[in-house]
């Protein structure tokens, strides 16, 4: 569940997490546990690096469009708004997590320096079939006054030949194929409240003519699909169980 | 306070507001009431189009950097997160404004279709000294579970010669010159809670090497600097009063 | 689920609900669906009046102590604080249910006039073995800025012979016997967050020397144990299923 | 501002605050700073014990009715619901003050043991003209998910001769006489949101026939009238300034 086995290159871990990797020799053996991207490799793996919450939210919007060649994997902007539980291991008795610090407050944090940025880039490069290090993401997480949920708004350049129709079709197909992805009819219909206490990711996208930008919006519950729910999903895949076993009603 | 006198071109109003302009002949006479951009013209005007809340939040971050030639006025991405009162005239007894629709919920709305986008573009073109219609903004507003405040996160391309140092200096100078702008030392220090019930706009920016992007963050209270507070400020300028008269402690 | 079959006396319904009872002849046949009080009658009933949310929260604290003869069933004060969904059928597009009306706001409503007061009194009289109409409750509901959950704080006079020890013992036994009641070690440990999205009722009580008062605190999720969850529980009892069937993980 | 000079008897301080009083000889000289009760003594005092937030909310509802002989000062039940900032000096980086502990949560705390109970009793005895120690209050504070505001719901027995009419009249007169008290037309109209960021106390009361109880509801902002605002008010009285000086628009 930690960051140690999310990067194939242990140097990347050491640079972004600021500490020595205690089992660097194992990182190549571990598979990044995003079933929508690496399902087959997860099925035969004996070690999984379970994804971070923000990368899950970002990648589930980007994957279907990058794979279909509809958006560019460079200068992708990932703007995420999370509930307070999304602060990860920093969830502790710090002043910034007190009720009076969070209530009636929205703020950005770790702008351009969050360790989830290289995690997004690594999987994005795989999805796009380009070299690691060529995918390029600007990632800005924000904190909003709610307990859980992440809404991720992604701004990407359309690739040549991308049309609104083809963008919608790619997402629709992704939703039909993936057990925990629900394609919504519009970006406005993607909401953190709709995925609360579930392992679902809601996704949608719109092609904005002016500015020539694809806006992709996804919602996950960072404490389920963004954490333990996805870990259970990976276990299901590893052990040949139904992928949804135990996950269709995770409760709170 | 409405949208009628925010556009110089009444056709723009009619297109985005979907109704006939009842006093189109007056639009050229009205001045767009953003003192940080048009203070001198406001001083001699007899008619002001008071800015929308989102344009205020976006422009106060963009102006100093566009004027200093540090960011490009094209393909600017404006990602804004607002409290529920930011929904403007749609604040009414609609299902989406009920407590149970807003609580524990973040969502995007009017993606690429919000009438505040052309309002931002008009003033941005003026600030950049380019033709109306050449500035290009992708604007995505979001709703978060708080009553007021707007955090605007802007992604812009650095112009040639832009450095982190020059970006910071331009904002610092803007904060020193403008009575209601406070330049913060970091983008993480800009927070809606800090401007609640005040006419202040907090601003900061960071240059992100990877992806070559300037991230600008601003915070305003949409019901003060984004509405009536700014209207009073404009009156002060029009009547030759101290610009801050009545505004340093607006209360709730 | 409505109020029609919660009163044995249809006149009581007509008085408090302000409308004619369309099936008055059936009210004597219906059983009040609080399993903790009427489990045996529910098992043989073919018609259930499913309790209101506030009566459920109040009665689950009062029953064990009234039945054990430890508190008086007269001049009982029931102070309840509910999330916005507790407003019952008035949950609709009314101004008082808008986000901006509820946020940062606590208020009392229907003071001394809420239709749940006679519902509490009817069951309380049964539990105490006194005449209908002799139990006496002052009921004040409040609204707090959260979506669901009811915290009920009850102030009752201790009966002769009541001791802190006996009060605790009665609640402990209630918790051990009842599948959906959890006795907490202190009134401070009873919290709406602990019962969110569950069919559980958390209960505890303290005997306050000064003022000679028993303070009972209960927490339920008004949308589960206070509504549909309890209805399913009643169905389980009626059909001879395990009482907890389908209810141990109701999710959201 | 602390508790040291709120009690005339230093032994009471030592018992409830659990520490030695370092200046016990000064307590008789200090005046309890509730202007509505002790205005004249405050005017000539050189030392004020500024009231706690909960006592302010409770006493401003009880005073006018106890003084008019309309409610009994014994077995008074004070049920208060506060925002998180009401936790007083315990506002610190404790787990129970974290956002995730407060959100979607209402709970009681310090039931029957809160140090504000004897503070209420001392002033209540004065107002009723009875011996210190004869007033009798059961006090239960609660925490709700908002930042500030206290709604106090008080249950008291009507004295002989009390009528709904006389209760209303006493409160109305109190509101007309006191600069910071506003009598509301109904208990339902008293709301924490109405007093936010002000030094006002909103009050109202209803006589409930059934159960023979007077329900009094008050609302204050615990950080203004319940703290620093009232301290400024006391200074104004001590120095012969207008009592409202600097307080009519305290802002946030």
PDB file of C-alpha atoms in Angstrom, chain D residues 15-126:
ATOM      1  CA  UNK D  15     -12.514  22.293  42.442  1.00  0.00           C
ATOM      2  CA  UNK D  16     -13.688  22.675  38.828  1.00  0.00           C
ATOM      3  CA  UNK D  17     -10.439  23.690  37.182  1.00  0.00           C
ATOM      4  CA  UNK D  18      -8.346  21.230  39.140  1.00  0.00           C
ATOM      5  CA  UNK D  19      -5.518  23.625  39.952  1.00  0.00           C
ATOM      6  CA  UNK D  20      -4.516  26.022  42.696  1.00  0.00           C
ATOM      7  CA  UNK D  21      -5.809  29.581  42.368  1.00  0.00           C
ATOM      8  CA  UNK D  22      -2.726  31.773  42.251  1.00  0.00           C
ATOM      9  CA  UNK D  23      -4.493  34.998  43.250  1.00  0.00           C
ATOM     10  CA  UNK D  24      -7.379  33.865  45.403  1.00  0.00           C
ATOM     11  CA  UNK D  25      -7.422  37.132  47.356  1.00  0.00           C
ATOM     12  CA  UNK D  26      -8.486  39.013  44.203  1.00  0.00           C
ATOM     13  CA  UNK D  27     -11.575  36.990  43.346  1.00  0.00           C
ATOM     14  CA  UNK D  28     -13.924  39.001  45.612  1.00  0.00           C
ATOM     15  CA  UNK D  29     -12.800  42.195  43.926  1.00  0.00           C
ATOM     16  CA  UNK D  30     -13.503  40.923  40.399  1.00  0.00           C
ATOM     17  CA  UNK D  31     -16.954  41.375  38.882  1.00  0.00           C
ATOM     18  CA  UNK D  32     -18.523  38.744  36.629  1.00  0.00           C
ATOM     19  CA  UNK D  33     -18.612  40.426  33.250  1.00  0.00           C
ATOM     20  CA  UNK D  34     -22.146  39.858  32.062  1.00  0.00           C
ATOM     21  CA  UNK D  35     -23.363  43.417  31.417  1.00  0.00           C
ATOM     22  CA  UNK D  36     -26.997  42.333  31.208  1.00  0.00           C
ATOM     23  CA  UNK D  37     -26.811  41.257  34.872  1.00  0.00           C
ATOM     24  CA  UNK D  38     -24.071  43.325  36.502  1.00  0.00           C
ATOM     25  CA  UNK D  39     -23.749  46.458  34.374  1.00  0.00           C
ATOM     26  CA  UNK D  40     -23.511  48.885  37.265  1.00  0.00           C
ATOM     27  CA  UNK D  41     -20.924  46.890  39.149  1.00  0.00           C
ATOM     28  CA  UNK D  42     -18.876  46.479  35.974  1.00  0.00           C
ATOM     29  CA  UNK D  43     -18.900  50.261  35.493  1.00  0.00           C
ATOM     30  CA  UNK D  44     -17.080  50.768  38.778  1.00  0.00           C
ATOM     31  CA  UNK D  45     -14.937  47.631  38.702  1.00  0.00           C
ATOM     32  CA  UNK D  46     -11.235  47.492  37.952  1.00  0.00           C
ATOM     33  CA  UNK D  47     -11.192  43.745  37.358  1.00  0.00           C
ATOM     34  CA  UNK D  48     -13.564  41.614  35.331  1.00  0.00           C
ATOM     35  CA  UNK D  49     -13.985  37.872  35.041  1.00  0.00           C
ATOM     36  CA  UNK D  50     -15.138  37.613  31.438  1.00  0.00           C
ATOM     37  CA  UNK D  51     -17.864  34.924  31.183  1.00  0.00           C
ATOM     38  CA  UNK D  52     -17.476  31.572  29.471  1.00  0.00           C
ATOM     39  CA  UNK D  53     -19.234  31.065  26.153  1.00  0.00           C
ATOM     40  CA  UNK D  54     -21.788  28.509  27.351  1.00  0.00           C
ATOM     41  CA  UNK D  55     -22.776  30.514  30.475  1.00  0.00           C
ATOM     42  CA  UNK D  56     -23.326  33.570  28.270  1.00  0.00           C
ATOM     43  CA  UNK D  57     -25.693  31.640  26.016  1.00  0.00           C
ATOM     44  CA  UNK D  58     -27.538  30.058  28.944  1.00  0.00           C
ATOM     45  CA  UNK D  59     -27.806  33.129  31.161  1.00  0.00           C
ATOM     46  CA  UNK D  60     -29.069  35.497  28.484  1.00  0.00           C
ATOM     47  CA  UNK D  61     -32.086  33.231  28.082  1.00  0.00           C
ATOM     48  CA  UNK D  62     -32.658  32.579  31.764  1.00  0.00           C
ATOM     49  CA  UNK D  63     -32.059  36.018  33.266  1.00  0.00           C
ATOM     50  CA  UNK D  64     -35.118  37.900  32.049  1.00  0.00           C
ATOM     51  CA  UNK D  65     -37.466  35.057  33.003  1.00  0.00           C
ATOM     52  CA  UNK D  66     -35.913  34.317  36.381  1.00  0.00           C
ATOM     53  CA  UNK D  67     -35.849  38.004  37.279  1.00  0.00           C
ATOM     54  CA  UNK D  68     -39.498  38.354  36.293  1.00  0.00           C
ATOM     55  CA  UNK D  69     -40.310  35.340  38.468  1.00  0.00           C
ATOM     56  CA  UNK D  70     -41.592  33.359  35.491  1.00  0.00           C
ATOM     57  CA  UNK D  71     -39.393  30.253  35.696  1.00  0.00           C
ATOM     58  CA  UNK D  72     -37.932  28.276  38.578  1.00  0.00           C
ATOM     59  CA  UNK D  73     -34.156  28.449  39.038  1.00  0.00           C
ATOM     60  CA  UNK D  74     -34.028  24.772  40.048  1.00  0.00           C
ATOM     61  CA  UNK D  75     -33.596  21.666  37.898  1.00  0.00           C
ATOM     62  CA  UNK D  76     -32.968  23.818  34.891  1.00  0.00           C
ATOM     63  CA  UNK D  77     -31.755  21.798  31.919  1.00  0.00           C
ATOM     64  CA  UNK D  78     -29.272  23.520  29.627  1.00  0.00           C
ATOM     65  CA  UNK D  79     -28.684  21.662  26.366  1.00  0.00           C
ATOM     66  CA  UNK D  80     -26.112  23.452  24.205  1.00  0.00           C
ATOM     67  CA  UNK D  81     -24.841  22.687  20.705  1.00  0.00           C
ATOM     68  CA  UNK D  82     -21.608  24.388  19.745  1.00  0.00           C
ATOM     69  CA  UNK D  83     -19.323  24.686  16.741  1.00  0.00           C
ATOM     70  CA  UNK D  84     -15.849  23.266  17.066  1.00  0.00           C
ATOM     71  CA  UNK D  85     -14.260  26.518  18.227  1.00  0.00           C
ATOM     72  CA  UNK D  86     -16.432  26.277  21.357  1.00  0.00           C
ATOM     73  CA  UNK D  87     -14.181  23.587  22.722  1.00  0.00           C
ATOM     74  CA  UNK D  88     -12.258  26.318  24.506  1.00  0.00           C
ATOM     75  CA  UNK D  89      -8.697  25.851  25.542  1.00  0.00           C
ATOM     76  CA  UNK D  90      -8.873  22.251  24.424  1.00  0.00           C
ATOM     77  CA  UNK D  91      -8.806  23.669  20.919  1.00  0.00           C
ATOM     78  CA  UNK D  92      -5.504  22.211  19.994  1.00  0.00           C
ATOM     79  CA  UNK D  93      -4.059  19.462  17.901  1.00  0.00           C
ATOM     80  CA  UNK D  94      -6.048  16.745  19.588  1.00  0.00           C
ATOM     81  CA  UNK D  95      -7.505  13.868  17.627  1.00  0.00           C
ATOM     82  CA  UNK D  96     -11.061  14.876  18.511  1.00  0.00           C
ATOM     83  CA  UNK D  97     -10.585  18.253  16.836  1.00  0.00           C
ATOM     84  CA  UNK D  98      -9.392  16.866  13.523  1.00  0.00           C
ATOM     85  CA  UNK D  99     -11.658  17.465  10.563  1.00  0.00           C
ATOM     86  CA  UNK D 100     -12.332  13.769  10.155  1.00  0.00           C
ATOM     87  CA  UNK D 101     -13.422  13.493  13.800  1.00  0.00           C
ATOM     88  CA  UNK D 102     -15.887  16.367  13.612  1.00  0.00           C
ATOM     89  CA  UNK D 103     -17.379  16.103  10.149  1.00  0.00           C
ATOM     90  CA  UNK D 104     -20.739  14.370   9.905  1.00  0.00           C
ATOM     91  CA  UNK D 105     -20.696  14.025  13.676  1.00  0.00           C
ATOM     92  CA  UNK D 106     -22.717  15.325  16.618  1.00  0.00           C
ATOM     93  CA  UNK D 107     -21.780  14.231  20.115  1.00  0.00           C
ATOM     94  CA  UNK D 108     -22.193  15.236  23.747  1.00  0.00           C
ATOM     95  CA  UNK D 109     -19.164  15.821  25.940  1.00  0.00           C
ATOM     96  CA  UNK D 110     -18.368  16.546  29.611  1.00  0.00           C
ATOM     97  CA  UNK D 111     -21.917  15.491  30.517  1.00  0.00           C
ATOM     98  CA  UNK D 112     -22.666  16.758  34.004  1.00  0.00           C
ATOM     99  CA  UNK D 113     -19.012  17.582  34.605  1.00  0.00           C
ATOM    100  CA  UNK D 114     -18.367  20.733  32.571  1.00  0.00           C
ATOM    101  CA  UNK D 115     -16.871  23.639  34.514  1.00  0.00           C
ATOM    102  CA  UNK D 116     -19.368  26.036  32.995  1.00  0.00           C
ATOM    103  CA  UNK D 117     -22.220  24.496  35.040  1.00  0.00           C
ATOM    104  CA  UNK D 118     -21.246  26.118  38.390  1.00  0.00           C
ATOM    105  CA  UNK D 119     -20.595  29.375  36.561  1.00  0.00           C
ATOM    106  CA  UNK D 120     -24.186  29.358  35.293  1.00  0.00           C
ATOM    107  CA  UNK D 121     -25.503  28.487  38.756  1.00  0.00           C
ATOM    108  CA  UNK D 122     -23.666  31.338  40.473  1.00  0.00           C
ATOM    109  CA  UNK D 123     -25.141  34.024  38.221  1.00  0.00           C
ATOM    110  CA  UNK D 124     -28.531  32.338  38.134  1.00  0.00           C
ATOM    111  CA  UNK D 125     -28.756  32.454  41.933  1.00  0.00           C
ATOM    112  CA  UNK D 126     -27.935  36.167  41.858  1.00  0.00           C
TER     113      UNK D 126
END
